[in-house]
Tab-separated table of C-alpha atoms and ligand atoms in Angstrom:
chain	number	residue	atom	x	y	z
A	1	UNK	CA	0.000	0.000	0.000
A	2	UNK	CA	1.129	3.829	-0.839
A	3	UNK	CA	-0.083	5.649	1.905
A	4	UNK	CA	-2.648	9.452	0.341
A	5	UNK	CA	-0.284	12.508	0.991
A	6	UNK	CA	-1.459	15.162	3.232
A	7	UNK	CA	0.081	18.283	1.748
A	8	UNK	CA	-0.099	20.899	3.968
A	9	UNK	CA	0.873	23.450	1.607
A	10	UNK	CA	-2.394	22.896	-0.162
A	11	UNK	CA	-4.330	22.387	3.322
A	12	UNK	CA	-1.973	25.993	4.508
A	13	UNK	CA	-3.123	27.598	1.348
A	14	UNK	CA	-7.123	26.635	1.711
A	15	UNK	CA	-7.433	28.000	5.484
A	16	UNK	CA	-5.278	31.342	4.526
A	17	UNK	CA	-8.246	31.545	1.551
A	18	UNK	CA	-10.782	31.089	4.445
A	19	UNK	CA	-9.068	33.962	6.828
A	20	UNK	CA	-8.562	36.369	4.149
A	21	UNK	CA	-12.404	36.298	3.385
A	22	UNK	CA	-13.382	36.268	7.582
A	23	UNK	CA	-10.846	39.686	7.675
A	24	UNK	CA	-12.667	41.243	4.683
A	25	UNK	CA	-15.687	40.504	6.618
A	26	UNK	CA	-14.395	41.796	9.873
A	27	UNK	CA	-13.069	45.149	8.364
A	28	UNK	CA	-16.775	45.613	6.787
A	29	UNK	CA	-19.325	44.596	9.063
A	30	UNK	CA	-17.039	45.457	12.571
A	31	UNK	CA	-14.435	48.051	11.607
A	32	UNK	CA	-11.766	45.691	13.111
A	33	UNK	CA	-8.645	45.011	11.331
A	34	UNK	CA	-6.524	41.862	12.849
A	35	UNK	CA	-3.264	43.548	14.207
A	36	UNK	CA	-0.228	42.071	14.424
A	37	UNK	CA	3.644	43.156	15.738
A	38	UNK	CA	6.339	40.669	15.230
A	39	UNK	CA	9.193	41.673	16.933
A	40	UNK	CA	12.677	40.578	16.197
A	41	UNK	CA	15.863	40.971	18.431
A	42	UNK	CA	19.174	40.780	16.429
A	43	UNK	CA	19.810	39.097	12.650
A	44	UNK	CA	19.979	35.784	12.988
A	45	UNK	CA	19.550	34.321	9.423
A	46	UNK	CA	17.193	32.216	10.070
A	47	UNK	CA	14.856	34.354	12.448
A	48	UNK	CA	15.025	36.802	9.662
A	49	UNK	CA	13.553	34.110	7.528
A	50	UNK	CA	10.996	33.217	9.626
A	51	UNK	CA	9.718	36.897	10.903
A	52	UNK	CA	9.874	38.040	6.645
A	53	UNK	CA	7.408	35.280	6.063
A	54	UNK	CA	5.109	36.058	9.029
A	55	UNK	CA	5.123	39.622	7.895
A	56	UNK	CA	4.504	38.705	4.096
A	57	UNK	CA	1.580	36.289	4.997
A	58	UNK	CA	-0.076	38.656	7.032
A	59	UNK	CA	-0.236	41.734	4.931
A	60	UNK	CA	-1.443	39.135	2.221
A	61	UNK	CA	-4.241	38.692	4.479
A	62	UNK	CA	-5.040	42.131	4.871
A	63	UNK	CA	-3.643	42.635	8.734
A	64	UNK	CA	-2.642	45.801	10.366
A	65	UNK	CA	1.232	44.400	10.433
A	66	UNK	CA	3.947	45.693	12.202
A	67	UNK	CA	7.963	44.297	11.713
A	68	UNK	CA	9.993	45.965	14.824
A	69	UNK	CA	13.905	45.525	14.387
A	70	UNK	CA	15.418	45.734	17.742
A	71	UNK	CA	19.007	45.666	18.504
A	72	UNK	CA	20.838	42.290	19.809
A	73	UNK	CA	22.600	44.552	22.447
A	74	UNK	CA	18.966	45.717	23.848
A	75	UNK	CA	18.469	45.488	27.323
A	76	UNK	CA	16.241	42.983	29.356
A	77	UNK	CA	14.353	46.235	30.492
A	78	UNK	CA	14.195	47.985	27.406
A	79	UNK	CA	12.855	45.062	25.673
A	80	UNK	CA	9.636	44.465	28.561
A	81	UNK	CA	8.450	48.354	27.858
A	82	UNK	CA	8.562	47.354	24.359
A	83	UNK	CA	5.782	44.675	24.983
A	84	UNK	CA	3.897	46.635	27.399
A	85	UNK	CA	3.721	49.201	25.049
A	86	UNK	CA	2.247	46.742	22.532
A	87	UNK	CA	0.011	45.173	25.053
A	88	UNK	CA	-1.709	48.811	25.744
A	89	UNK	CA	-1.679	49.505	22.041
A	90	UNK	CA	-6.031	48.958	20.407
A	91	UNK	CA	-4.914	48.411	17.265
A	92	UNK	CA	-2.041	45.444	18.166
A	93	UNK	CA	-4.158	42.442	18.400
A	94	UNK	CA	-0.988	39.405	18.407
A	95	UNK	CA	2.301	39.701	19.812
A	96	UNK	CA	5.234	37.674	18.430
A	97	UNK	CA	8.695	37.607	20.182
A	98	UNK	CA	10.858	35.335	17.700
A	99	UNK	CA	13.046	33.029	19.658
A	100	UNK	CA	15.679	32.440	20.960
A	101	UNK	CA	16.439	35.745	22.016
A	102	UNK	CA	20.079	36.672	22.674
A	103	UNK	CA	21.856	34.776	26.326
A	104	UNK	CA	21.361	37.911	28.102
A	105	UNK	CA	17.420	38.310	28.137
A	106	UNK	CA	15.701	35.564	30.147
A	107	UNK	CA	13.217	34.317	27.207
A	108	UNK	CA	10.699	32.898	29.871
A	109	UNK	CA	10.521	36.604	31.383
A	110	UNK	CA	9.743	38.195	28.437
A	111	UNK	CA	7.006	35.293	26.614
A	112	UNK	CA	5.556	35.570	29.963
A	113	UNK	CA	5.376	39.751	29.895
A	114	UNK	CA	2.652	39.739	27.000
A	115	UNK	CA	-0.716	39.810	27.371
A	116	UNK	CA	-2.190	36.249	27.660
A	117	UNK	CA	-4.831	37.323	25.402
A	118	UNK	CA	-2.502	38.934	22.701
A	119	UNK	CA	-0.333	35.725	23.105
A	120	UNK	CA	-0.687	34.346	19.661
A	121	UNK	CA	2.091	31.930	20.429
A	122	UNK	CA	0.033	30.130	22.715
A	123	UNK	CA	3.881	30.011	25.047
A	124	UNK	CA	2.105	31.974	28.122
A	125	UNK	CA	1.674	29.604	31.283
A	126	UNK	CA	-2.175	31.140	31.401
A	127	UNK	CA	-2.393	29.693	27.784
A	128	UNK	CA	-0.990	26.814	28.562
A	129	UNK	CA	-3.231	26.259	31.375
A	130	UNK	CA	-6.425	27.616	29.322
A	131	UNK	CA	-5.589	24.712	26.881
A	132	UNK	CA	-5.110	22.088	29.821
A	133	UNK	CA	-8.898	23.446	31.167
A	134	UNK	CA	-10.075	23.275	26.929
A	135	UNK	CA	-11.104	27.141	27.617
A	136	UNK	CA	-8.461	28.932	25.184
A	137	UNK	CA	-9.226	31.202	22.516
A	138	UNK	CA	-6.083	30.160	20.736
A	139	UNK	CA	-3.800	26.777	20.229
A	140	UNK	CA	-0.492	26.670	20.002
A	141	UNK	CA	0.671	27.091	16.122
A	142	UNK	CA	2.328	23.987	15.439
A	143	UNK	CA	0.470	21.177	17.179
A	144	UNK	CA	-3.087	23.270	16.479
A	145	UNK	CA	-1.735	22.702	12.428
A	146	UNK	CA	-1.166	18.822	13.216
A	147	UNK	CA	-4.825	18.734	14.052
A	148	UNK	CA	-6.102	20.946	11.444
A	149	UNK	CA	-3.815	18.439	9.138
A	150	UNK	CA	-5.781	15.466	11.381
A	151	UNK	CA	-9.280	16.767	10.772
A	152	UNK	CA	-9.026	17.499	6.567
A	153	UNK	CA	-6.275	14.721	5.840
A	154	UNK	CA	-7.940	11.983	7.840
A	155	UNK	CA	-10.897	12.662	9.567
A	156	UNK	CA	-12.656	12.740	12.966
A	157	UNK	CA	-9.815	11.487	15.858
A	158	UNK	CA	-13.531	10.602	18.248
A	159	UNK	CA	-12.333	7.348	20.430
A	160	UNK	CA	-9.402	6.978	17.945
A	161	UNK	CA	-6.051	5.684	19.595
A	162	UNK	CA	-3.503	8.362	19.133
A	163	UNK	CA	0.172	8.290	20.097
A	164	UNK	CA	2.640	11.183	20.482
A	165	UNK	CA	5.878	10.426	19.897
A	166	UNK	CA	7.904	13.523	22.589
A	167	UNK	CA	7.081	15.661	25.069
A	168	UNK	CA	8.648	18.815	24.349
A	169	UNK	CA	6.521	22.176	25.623
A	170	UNK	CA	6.120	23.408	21.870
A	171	UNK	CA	4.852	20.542	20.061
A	172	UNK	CA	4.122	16.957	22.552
A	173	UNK	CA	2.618	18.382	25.523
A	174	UNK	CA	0.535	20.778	23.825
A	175	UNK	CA	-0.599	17.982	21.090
A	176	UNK	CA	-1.258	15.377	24.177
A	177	UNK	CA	-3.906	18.766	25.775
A	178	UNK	CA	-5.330	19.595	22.691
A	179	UNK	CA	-6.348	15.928	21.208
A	180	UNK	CA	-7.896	14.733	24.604
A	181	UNK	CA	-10.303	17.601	24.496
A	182	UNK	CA	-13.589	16.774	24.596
A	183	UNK	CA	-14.158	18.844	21.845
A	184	UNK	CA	-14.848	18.944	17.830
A	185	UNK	CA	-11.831	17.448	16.082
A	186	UNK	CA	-10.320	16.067	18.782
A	187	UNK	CA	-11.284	13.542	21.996
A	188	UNK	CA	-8.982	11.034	20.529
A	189	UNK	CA	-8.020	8.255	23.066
A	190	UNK	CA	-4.221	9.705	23.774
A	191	UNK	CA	-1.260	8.107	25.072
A	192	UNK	CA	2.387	9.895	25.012
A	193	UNK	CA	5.874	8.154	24.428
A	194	UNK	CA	9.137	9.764	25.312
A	195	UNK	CA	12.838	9.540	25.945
A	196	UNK	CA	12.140	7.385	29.393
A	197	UNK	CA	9.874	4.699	27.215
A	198	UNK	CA	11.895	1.713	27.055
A	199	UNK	CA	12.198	1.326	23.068
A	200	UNK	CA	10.236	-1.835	22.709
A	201	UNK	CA	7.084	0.114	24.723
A	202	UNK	CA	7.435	2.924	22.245
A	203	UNK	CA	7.344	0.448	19.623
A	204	UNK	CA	4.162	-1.173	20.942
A	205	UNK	CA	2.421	1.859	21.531
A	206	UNK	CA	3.391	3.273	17.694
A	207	UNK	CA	1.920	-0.258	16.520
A	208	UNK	CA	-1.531	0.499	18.522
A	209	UNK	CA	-1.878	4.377	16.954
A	210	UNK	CA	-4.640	4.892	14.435
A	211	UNK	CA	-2.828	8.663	14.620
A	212	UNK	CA	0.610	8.602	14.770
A	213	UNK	CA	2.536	12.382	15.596
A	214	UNK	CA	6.230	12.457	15.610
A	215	UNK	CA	8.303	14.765	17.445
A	216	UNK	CA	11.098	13.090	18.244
A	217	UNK	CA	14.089	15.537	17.421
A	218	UNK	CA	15.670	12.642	15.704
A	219	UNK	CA	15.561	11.983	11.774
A	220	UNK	CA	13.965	8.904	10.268
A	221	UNK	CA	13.262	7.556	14.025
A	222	UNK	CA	10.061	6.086	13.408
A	223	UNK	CA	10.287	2.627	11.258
A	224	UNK	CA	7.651	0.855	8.516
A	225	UNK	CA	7.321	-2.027	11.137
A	226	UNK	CA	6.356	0.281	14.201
A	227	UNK	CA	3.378	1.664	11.877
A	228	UNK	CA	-0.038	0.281	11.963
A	229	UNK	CA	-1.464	-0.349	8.599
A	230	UNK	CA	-3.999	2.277	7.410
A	231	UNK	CA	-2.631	4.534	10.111
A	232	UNK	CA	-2.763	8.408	9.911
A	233	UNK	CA	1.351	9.680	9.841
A	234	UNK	CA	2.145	13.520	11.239
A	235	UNK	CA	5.888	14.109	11.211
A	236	UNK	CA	6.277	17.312	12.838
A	237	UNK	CA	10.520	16.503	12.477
A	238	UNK	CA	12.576	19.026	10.276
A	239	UNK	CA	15.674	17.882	9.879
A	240	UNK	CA	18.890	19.006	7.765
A	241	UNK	CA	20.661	15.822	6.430
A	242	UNK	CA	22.628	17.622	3.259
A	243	UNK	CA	22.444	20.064	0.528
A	244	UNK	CA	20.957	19.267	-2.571
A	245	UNK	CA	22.833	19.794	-5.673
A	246	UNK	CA	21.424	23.321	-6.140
A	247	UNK	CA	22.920	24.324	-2.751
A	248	UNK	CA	19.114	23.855	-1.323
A	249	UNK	CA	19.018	22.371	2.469
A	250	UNK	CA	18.434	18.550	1.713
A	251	UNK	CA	15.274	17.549	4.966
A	252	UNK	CA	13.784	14.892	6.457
A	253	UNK	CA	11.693	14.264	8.838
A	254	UNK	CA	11.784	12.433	11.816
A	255	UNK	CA	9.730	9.131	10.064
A	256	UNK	CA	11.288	7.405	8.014
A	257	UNK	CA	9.445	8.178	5.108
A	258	UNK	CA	10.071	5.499	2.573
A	259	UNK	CA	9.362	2.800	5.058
A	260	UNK	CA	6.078	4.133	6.398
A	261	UNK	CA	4.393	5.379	2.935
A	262	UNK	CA	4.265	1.821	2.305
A	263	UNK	CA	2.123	0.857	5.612
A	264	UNK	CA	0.380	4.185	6.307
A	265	UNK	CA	-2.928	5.140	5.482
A	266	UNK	CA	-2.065	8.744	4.820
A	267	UNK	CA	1.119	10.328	5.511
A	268	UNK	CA	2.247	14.309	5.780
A	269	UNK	CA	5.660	14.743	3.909
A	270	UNK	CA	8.736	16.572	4.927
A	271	UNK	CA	9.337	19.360	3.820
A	272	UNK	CA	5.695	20.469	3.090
A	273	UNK	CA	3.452	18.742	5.539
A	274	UNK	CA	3.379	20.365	8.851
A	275	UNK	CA	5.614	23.514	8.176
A	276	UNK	CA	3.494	25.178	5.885
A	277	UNK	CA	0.566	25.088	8.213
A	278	UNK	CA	2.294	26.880	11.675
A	279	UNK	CA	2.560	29.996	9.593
A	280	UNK	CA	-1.010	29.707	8.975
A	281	UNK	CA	-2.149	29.049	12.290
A	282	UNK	CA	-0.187	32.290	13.464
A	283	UNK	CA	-2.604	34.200	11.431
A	284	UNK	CA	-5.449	31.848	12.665
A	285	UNK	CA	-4.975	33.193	16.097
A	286	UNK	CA	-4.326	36.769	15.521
A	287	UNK	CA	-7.312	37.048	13.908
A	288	UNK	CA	-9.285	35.111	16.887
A	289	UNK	CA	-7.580	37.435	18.595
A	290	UNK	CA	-9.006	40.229	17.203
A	291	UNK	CA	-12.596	38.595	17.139
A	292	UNK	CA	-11.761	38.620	20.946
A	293	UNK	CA	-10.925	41.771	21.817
A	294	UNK	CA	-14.064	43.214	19.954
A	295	UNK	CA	-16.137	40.975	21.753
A	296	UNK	CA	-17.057	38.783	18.770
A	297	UNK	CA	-16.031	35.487	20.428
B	301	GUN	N1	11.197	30.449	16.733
B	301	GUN	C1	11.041	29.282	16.061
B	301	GUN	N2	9.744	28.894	16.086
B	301	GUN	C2	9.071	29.844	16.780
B	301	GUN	C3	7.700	30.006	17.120
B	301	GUN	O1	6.826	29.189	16.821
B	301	GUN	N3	7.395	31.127	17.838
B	301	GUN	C4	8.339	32.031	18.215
B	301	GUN	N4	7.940	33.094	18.937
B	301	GUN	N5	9.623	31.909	17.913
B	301	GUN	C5	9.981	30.819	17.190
């Protein structure tokens, strides 16, 4: 069997076509226009990256959108009136701090100085304990895009037995909260696996999943034989493992792909599975965001 491909890209593309319409909407019927501030300490190549493409997405979308450059050498202080200016400011609906910040700011200090309800990160402990409760406004970007990815690529998770493969704050934890909710698209029968499994549990478990999610931090770690046949694959894994001959970053994820296509029932690739969609579910939030503050949610 050769496992259906979920292409996020295509999945990315379909819910940015659905936000751009809800922001027209917004902007007509409610005068509010989704605001956004991405804020960026320092160059760091890839951060750039990252930030440019947040920025680009959400003036396709029609946001308020602001990029602010700050210095690497700014100051721990400096950098908290910078958010509490944001957090007072109508018109800023989602603040982004792109990590990691340079050694001399405390990163928890500052994620936790922003407005829970402007978090769009989801990375505030109130957020995090919102999610645990299943009262947030907004999921965290990368494991809410797994389930998104779940819901069009596979279909309802209801009593389904899903496994998470890592427990790391960003992606694991939050996944485990979010699919256990008694809620639409989720209420999937979870279990977890981490680095204390003994390998041959992990390897049972993986066999049970009817959803597998992979966040292992380690490339090609999941095998064909640990997959269940029919099963739904999300490798959240980005990993560099050469350079292609046009100088392009050669990726995988952390399935091995190959193997798995050939027992799963559908399967997200890497690259171009789950990274399209956390971009996407950024702008998801800022605009719930915005729905929020104008008491529209
Ligand atoms: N750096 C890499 N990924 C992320 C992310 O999802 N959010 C923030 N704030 N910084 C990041």
């Amino acid at each position: 069997m050769s496992a259906k491909l979920i292409k996020g890209a295509e999945v990315a593309a379909q819910i940015r076509a659905e936000l751009k319409k809800e922001v027209e909407e917004l902007k007509a019927k409610h005068n509010v226009t989704p605001g956004l501030v991405t804020i960026l300490v320092g160059e760091d190549p890839a951060s750039v990256s990252y930030v440019t493409a947040k920025q680009k997405t959400s003036h396709e979308l029609g946001f308020y959108s602001i990029q602010d450059n700050q210095s690497p050498d700014i100051t721990e202080d400096t950098l908290l009136a910078l958010i509490d200016k944001y957090n007072k400011d109508p018109k800023i609906h989602g603040i982004l701090v792109q990590l990691p910040l340079p050694k001399h700011i405390d990163s928890n200090k500052v994620l936790y100085a922003i407005d829970p309800d402007k978090d769009v990160d989801a990375f505030h402990p109130v957020n995090v304990g919102r999610l645990c409760i299943g009262t947030g406004i907004f999921l965290p970007c990368t494991p809410a895009g797994c389930k998104e990815l779940i819901n069009r690529g596979y279909g309802d998770p209801k009593g389904k037995e899903l496994v998470v493969v890592g427990r790391s704050n960003i992606v694991g934890k939050p996944m485990v909260n979010i699919m256990l909710q008694k809620a639409p698209g989720a209420n999937a029968t979870v279990t977890v696996v981490h680095t204390g499994t003994p390998q041959e549990k992990i390897i049972e478990h993986c066999r049970r999943a009817d959803i597998l999610v992979v966040a292992a931090g380690v490339p090609k770690y999941v095998k064909g034989d640990w997959v269940k046949e029919g099963a739904c694959v999300i490798d959240v894994g980005v990993n560099r493992i050469g350079v292609t001959e046009s100088g392009k970053a050669k990726l995988c994820g952390d399935v091995d792909f190959d193997e798995v296509k050939e027992k799963a029932g559908c399967i997200t690739p890497v690259p171009g599975g789950v990274g399209p969609m956390t971009i996407t579910m950024l702008m998801s939030n800022t605009v719930m965001a915005a729905k929020h503050a104008a008491g529209l949610v």
